[in-house]
Tab-separated table of C-alpha atoms in Angstrom:
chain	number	residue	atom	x	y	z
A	1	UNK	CA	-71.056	-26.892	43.152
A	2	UNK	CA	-68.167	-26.246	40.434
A	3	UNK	CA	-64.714	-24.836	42.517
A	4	UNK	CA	-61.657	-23.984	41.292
A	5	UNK	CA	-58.524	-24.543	42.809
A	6	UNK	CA	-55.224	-23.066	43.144
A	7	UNK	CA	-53.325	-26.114	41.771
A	8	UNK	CA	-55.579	-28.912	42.389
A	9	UNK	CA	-57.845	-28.346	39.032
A	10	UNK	CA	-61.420	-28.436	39.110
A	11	UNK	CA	-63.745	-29.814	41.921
A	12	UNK	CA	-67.479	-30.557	41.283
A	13	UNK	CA	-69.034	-31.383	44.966
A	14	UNK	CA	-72.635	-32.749	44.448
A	15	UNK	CA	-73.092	-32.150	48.210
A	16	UNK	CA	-71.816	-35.872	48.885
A	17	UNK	CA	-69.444	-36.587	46.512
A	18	UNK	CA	-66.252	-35.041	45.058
A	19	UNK	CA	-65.325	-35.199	41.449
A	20	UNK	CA	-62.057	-33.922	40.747
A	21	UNK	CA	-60.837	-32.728	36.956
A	22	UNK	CA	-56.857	-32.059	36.610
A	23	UNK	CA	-54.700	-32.134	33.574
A	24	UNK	CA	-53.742	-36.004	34.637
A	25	UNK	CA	-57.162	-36.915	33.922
A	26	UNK	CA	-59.012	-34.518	31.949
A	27	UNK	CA	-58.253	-31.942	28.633
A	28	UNK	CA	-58.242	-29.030	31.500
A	29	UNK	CA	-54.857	-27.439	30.098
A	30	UNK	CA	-53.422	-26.046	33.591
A	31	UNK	CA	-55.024	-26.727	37.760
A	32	UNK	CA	-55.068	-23.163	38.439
A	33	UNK	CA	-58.490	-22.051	37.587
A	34	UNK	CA	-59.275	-18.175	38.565
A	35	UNK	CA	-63.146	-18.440	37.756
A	36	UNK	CA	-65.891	-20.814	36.389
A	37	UNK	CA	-69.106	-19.603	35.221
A	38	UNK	CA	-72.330	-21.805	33.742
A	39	UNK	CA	-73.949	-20.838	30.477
A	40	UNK	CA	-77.740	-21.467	29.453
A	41	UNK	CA	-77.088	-24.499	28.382
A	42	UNK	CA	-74.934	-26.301	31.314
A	43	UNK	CA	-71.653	-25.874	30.037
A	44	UNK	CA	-68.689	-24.586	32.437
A	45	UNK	CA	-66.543	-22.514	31.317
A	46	UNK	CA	-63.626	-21.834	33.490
A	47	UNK	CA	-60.846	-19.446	33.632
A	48	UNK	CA	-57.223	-20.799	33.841
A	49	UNK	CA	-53.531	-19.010	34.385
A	50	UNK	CA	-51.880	-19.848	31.665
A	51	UNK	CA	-54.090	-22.515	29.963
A	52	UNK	CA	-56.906	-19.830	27.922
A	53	UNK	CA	-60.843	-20.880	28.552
A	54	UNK	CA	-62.141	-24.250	29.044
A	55	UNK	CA	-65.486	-25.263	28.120
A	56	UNK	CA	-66.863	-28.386	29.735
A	57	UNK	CA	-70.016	-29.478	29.106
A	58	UNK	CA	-70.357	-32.541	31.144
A	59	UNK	CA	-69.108	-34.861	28.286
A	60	UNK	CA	-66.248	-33.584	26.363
A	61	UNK	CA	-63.955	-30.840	26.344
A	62	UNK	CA	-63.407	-27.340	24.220
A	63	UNK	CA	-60.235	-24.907	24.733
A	64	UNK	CA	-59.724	-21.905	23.827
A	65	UNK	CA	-55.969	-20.237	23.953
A	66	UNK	CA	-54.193	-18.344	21.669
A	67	UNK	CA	-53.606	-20.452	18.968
A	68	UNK	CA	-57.296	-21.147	17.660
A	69	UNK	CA	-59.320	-18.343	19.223
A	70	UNK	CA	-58.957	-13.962	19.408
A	71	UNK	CA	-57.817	-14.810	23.000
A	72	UNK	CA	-54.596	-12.657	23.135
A	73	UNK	CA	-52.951	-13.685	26.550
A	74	UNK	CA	-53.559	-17.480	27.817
A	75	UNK	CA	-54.289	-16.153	31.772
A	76	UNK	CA	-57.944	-15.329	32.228
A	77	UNK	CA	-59.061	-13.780	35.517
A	78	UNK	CA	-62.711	-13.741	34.802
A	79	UNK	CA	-65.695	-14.732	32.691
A	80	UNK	CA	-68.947	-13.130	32.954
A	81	UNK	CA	-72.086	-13.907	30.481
A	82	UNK	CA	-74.520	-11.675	29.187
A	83	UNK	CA	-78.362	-12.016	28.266
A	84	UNK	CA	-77.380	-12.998	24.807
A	85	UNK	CA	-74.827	-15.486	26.076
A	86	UNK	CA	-72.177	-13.511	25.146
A	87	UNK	CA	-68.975	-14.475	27.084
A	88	UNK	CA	-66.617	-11.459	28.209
A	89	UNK	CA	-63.337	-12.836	29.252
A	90	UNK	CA	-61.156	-10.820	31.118
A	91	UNK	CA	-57.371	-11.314	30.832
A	92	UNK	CA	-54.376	-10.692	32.410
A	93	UNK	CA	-52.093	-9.079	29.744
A	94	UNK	CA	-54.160	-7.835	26.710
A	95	UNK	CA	-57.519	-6.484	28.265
A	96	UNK	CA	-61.043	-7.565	27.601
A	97	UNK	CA	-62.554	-10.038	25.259
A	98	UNK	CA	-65.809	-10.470	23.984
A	99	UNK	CA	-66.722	-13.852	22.225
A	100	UNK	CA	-70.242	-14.043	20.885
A	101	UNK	CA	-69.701	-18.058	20.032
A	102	UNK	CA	-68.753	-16.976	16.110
A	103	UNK	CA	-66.588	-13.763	16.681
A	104	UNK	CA	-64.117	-12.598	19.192
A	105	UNK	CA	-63.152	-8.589	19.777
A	106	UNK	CA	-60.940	-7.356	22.134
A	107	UNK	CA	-61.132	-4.261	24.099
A	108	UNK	CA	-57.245	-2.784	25.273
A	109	UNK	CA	-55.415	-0.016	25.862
A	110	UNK	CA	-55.090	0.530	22.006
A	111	UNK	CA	-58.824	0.737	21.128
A	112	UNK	CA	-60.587	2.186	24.453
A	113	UNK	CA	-60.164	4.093	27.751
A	114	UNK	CA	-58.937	0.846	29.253
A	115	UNK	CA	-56.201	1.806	31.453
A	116	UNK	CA	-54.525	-1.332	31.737
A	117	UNK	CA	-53.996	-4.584	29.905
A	118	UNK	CA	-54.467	-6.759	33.272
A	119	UNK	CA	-58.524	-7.430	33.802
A	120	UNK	CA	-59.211	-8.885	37.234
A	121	UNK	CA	-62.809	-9.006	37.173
A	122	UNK	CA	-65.848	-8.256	34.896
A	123	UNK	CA	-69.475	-7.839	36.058
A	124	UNK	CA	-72.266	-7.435	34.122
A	125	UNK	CA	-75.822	-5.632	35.699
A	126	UNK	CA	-79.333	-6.266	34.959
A	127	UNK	CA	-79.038	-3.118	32.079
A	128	UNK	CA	-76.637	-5.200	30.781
A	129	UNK	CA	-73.617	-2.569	31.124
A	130	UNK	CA	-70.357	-3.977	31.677
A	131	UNK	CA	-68.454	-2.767	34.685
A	132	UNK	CA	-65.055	-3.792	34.375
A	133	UNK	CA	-62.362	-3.961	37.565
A	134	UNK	CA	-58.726	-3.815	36.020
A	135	UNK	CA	-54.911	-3.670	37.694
A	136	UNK	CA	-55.743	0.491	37.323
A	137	UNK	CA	-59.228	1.429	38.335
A	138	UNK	CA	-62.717	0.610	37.407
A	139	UNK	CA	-64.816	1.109	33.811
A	140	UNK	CA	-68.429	0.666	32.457
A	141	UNK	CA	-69.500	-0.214	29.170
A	142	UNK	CA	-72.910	-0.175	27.819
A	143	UNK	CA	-71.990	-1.322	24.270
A	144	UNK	CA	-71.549	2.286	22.726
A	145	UNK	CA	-69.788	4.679	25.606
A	146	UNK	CA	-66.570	3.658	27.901
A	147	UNK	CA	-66.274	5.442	31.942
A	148	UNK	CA	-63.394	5.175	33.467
A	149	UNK	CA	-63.754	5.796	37.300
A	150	UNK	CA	-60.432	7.566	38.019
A	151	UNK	CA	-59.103	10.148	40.617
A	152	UNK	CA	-61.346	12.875	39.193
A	153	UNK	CA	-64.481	11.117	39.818
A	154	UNK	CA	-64.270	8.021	42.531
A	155	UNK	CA	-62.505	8.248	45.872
A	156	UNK	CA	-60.057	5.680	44.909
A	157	UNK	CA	-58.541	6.511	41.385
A	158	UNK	CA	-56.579	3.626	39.438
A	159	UNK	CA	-55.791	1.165	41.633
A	160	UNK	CA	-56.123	-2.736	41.225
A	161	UNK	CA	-60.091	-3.796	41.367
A	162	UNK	CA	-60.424	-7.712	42.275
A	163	UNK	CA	-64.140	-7.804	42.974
A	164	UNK	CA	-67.525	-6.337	41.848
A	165	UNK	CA	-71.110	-7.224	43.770
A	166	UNK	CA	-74.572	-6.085	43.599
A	167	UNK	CA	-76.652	-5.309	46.625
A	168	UNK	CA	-80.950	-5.514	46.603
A	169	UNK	CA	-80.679	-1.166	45.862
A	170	UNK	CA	-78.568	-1.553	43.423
A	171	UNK	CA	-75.408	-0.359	44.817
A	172	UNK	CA	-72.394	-1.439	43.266
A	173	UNK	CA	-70.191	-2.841	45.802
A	174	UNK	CA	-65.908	-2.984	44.762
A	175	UNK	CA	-63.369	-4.500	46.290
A	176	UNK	CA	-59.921	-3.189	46.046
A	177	UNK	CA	-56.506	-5.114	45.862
A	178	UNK	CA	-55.069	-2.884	48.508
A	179	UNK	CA	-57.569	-0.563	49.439
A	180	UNK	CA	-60.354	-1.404	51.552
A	181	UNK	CA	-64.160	-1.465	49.654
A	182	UNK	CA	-66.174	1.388	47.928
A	183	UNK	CA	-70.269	1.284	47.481
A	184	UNK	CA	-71.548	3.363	44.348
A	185	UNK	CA	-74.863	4.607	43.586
A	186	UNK	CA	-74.229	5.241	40.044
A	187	UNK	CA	-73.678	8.881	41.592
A	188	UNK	CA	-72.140	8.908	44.846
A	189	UNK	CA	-69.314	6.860	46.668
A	190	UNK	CA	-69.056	5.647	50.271
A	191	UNK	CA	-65.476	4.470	51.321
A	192	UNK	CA	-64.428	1.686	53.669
A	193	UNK	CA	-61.856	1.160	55.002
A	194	UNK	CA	-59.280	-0.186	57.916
A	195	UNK	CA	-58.270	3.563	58.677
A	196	UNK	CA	-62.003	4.755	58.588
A	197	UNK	CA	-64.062	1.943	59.941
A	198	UNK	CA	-64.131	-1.818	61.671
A	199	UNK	CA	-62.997	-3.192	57.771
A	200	UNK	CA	-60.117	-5.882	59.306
A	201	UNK	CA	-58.203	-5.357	56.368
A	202	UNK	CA	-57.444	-3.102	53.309
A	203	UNK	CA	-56.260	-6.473	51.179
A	204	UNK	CA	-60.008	-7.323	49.803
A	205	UNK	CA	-60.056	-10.219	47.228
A	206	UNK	CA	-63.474	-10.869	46.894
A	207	UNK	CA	-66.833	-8.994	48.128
A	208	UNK	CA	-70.636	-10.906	48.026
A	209	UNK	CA	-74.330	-9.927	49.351
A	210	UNK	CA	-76.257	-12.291	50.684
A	211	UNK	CA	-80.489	-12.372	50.819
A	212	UNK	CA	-80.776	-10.197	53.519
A	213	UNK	CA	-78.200	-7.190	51.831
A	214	UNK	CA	-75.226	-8.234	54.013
A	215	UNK	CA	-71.943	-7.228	52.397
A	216	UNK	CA	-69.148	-10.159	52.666
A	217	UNK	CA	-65.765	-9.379	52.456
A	218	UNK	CA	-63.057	-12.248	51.699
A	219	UNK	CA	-59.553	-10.316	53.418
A	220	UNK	CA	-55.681	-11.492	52.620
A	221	UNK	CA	-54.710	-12.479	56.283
A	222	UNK	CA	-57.744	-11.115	58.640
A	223	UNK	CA	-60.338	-13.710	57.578
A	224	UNK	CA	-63.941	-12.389	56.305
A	225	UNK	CA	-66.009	-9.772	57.406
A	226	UNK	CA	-69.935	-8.661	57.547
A	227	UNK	CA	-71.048	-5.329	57.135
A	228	UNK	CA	-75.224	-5.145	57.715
A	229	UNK	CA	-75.094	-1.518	56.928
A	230	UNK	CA	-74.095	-0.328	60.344
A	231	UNK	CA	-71.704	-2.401	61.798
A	232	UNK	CA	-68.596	-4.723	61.340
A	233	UNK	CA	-68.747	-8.460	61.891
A	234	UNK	CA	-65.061	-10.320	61.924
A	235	UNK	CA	-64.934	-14.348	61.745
A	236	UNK	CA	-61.259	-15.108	62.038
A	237	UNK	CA	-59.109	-18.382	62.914
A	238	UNK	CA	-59.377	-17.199	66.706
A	239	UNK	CA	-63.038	-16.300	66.562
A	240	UNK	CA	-64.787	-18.882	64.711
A	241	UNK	CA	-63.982	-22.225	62.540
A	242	UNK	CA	-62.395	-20.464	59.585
A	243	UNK	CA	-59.690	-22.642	58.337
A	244	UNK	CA	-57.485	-19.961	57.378
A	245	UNK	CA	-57.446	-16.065	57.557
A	246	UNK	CA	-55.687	-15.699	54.304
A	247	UNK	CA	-59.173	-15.831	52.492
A	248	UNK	CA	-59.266	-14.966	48.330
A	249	UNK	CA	-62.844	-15.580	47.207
A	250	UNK	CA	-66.252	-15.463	48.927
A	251	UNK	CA	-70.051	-16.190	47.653
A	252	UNK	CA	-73.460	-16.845	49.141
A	253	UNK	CA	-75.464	-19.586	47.269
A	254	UNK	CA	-79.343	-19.514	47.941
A	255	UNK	CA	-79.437	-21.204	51.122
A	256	UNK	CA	-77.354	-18.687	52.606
A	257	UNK	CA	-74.429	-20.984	52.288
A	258	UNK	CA	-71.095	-18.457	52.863
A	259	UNK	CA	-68.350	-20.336	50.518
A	260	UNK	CA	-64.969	-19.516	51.249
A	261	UNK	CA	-61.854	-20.256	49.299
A	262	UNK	CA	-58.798	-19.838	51.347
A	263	UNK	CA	-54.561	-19.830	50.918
A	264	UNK	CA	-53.970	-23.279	52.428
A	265	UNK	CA	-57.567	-24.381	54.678
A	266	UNK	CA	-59.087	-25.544	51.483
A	267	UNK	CA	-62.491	-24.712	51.715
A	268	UNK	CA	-65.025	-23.741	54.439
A	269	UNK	CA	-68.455	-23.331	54.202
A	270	UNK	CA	-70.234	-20.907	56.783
A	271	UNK	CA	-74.018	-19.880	57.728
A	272	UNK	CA	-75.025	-18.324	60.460
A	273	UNK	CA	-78.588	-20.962	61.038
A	274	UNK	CA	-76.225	-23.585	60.581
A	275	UNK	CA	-75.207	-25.618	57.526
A	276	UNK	CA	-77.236	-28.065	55.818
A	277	UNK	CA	-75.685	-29.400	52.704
A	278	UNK	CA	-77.977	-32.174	51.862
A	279	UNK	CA	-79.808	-29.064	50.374
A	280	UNK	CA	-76.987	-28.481	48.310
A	281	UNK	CA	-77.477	-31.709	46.127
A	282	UNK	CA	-78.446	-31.175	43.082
């Protein structure tokens, strides 16, 4: 497992051991790291505030910032990688990038619908279209045609998207800054909420399905919640062994495995069969 911290750098757990990466002891040019993904062949890249991309492959150490790449703003929230290992780096302060390992084109306000410069999250699907989350509302891209998902055509309009999942039907699932969770068809929206349902909070930093279609939701201050299509599930400080209800990023590995980054518990790990990290080693 490859985790990135708010401060602390980059952890690699091998299900026994910790390995920790910092700017003390490695070329990682800043400790907060917003996302790290794993190309084809092994090598992390990871997301920093303020620091551009780093690319780790185990060995040595590639960055990429503004002053020898088409990177435009140093803080990346998110990397995602296509079928042709094409990276697409979103930033927070000059929109999307696209780096094909040669050439790097950006995607702003000044060339596309974009409505903001600040990219939260990025999300490719298995027809490789791009759905982008940004500080204003939600976009796809299929290479060729831009759709921005505004007031006129989603039941939330421009505000902040932190988090994109896919479920087993191939509902999109979105988590909003401030405003609960949506599920799209590709045609038609269903809203949740903390006015219109058991949702514990509207703050929603991070959504995830697991193998049986459960929806996770990682809140700011209520903890996580389950939704199994018909009902609520809550797992707070006062409920269950959550380190902290202030929770900002959630995903199920293939043992079921619920990891859970939180504001100041660190991490917890949570499955409902009970945990067995051994399996975890790798």
């Amino acid at each position: 497992r490859w985790i990135g911290t708010w401060g602390g750098g980059l952890v690699k757990f091998d299900g026994i051991n910790w390995t920790i990466y910092d700017i003390n002891n490695s070329p990682l040019p800043y400790d907060i790291i917003y996302e790290v993904v794993i190309d084809r062949e092994s090598r992390k890249w990871i997301a920093t505030q303020g620091g551009g991309i780093a690319v780790f492959d185990d060995t040595s150490w590639v960055v990429y910032d503004t002053s020898n790449s088409g990177i435009l703003h140093n803080t990346i929230y998110s990397i995602a990688i296509d079928s042709s290992e094409n990276k697409w780096i979103g930033t927070w302060g000059s929109g999307a990038v696209k780096f094909d390992g040669t050439n790097w084109i950006n995607y702003s306000t000044h060339n596309t619908i974009i409505p903001n410069v600040k990219v939260c999250e990025i999300f490719i699907d298995d027809k490789g279209v791009k759905w982008i989350g940004s500080a204003a509302g939600l976009l796809s891209f299929n290479d060729s045609l831009w759709t921005l998902y505004d007031e006129t055509n989603s039941p939330l309009g421009r505000w902040a998207v932190y988090s994109i999942a896919p479920d087993k039907d191939d509902n999109l699932w979105i988590g909003y800054k401030f405003d609960g969770v949506a599920k799209f068809d590709g045609e038609s929206w269903e809203y949740f909420s903390y006015e219109n349902s058991d949702l514990p909070s509207n703050v929603v930093y991070s959504v995830a399905i697991d193998s049986l279609n459960n929806l996770w939701v990682a809140t700011n201050g209520s903890g996580i919640a389950k939704y199994d299509g018909n009902a609520w599930t809550v797992y707070n400080k006062s409920n269950s062994e959550l380190t902290d209800d202030y929770t900002f990023w959630i995903t199920v590995d293939k043992y079921g495995n619920k990891w859970i980054g939180t504001l100041k518990g660190g991490l917890s790990i949570f499955n409902e069969n009970g945990i067995h990290l051994t399996q975890i080693v790798h």
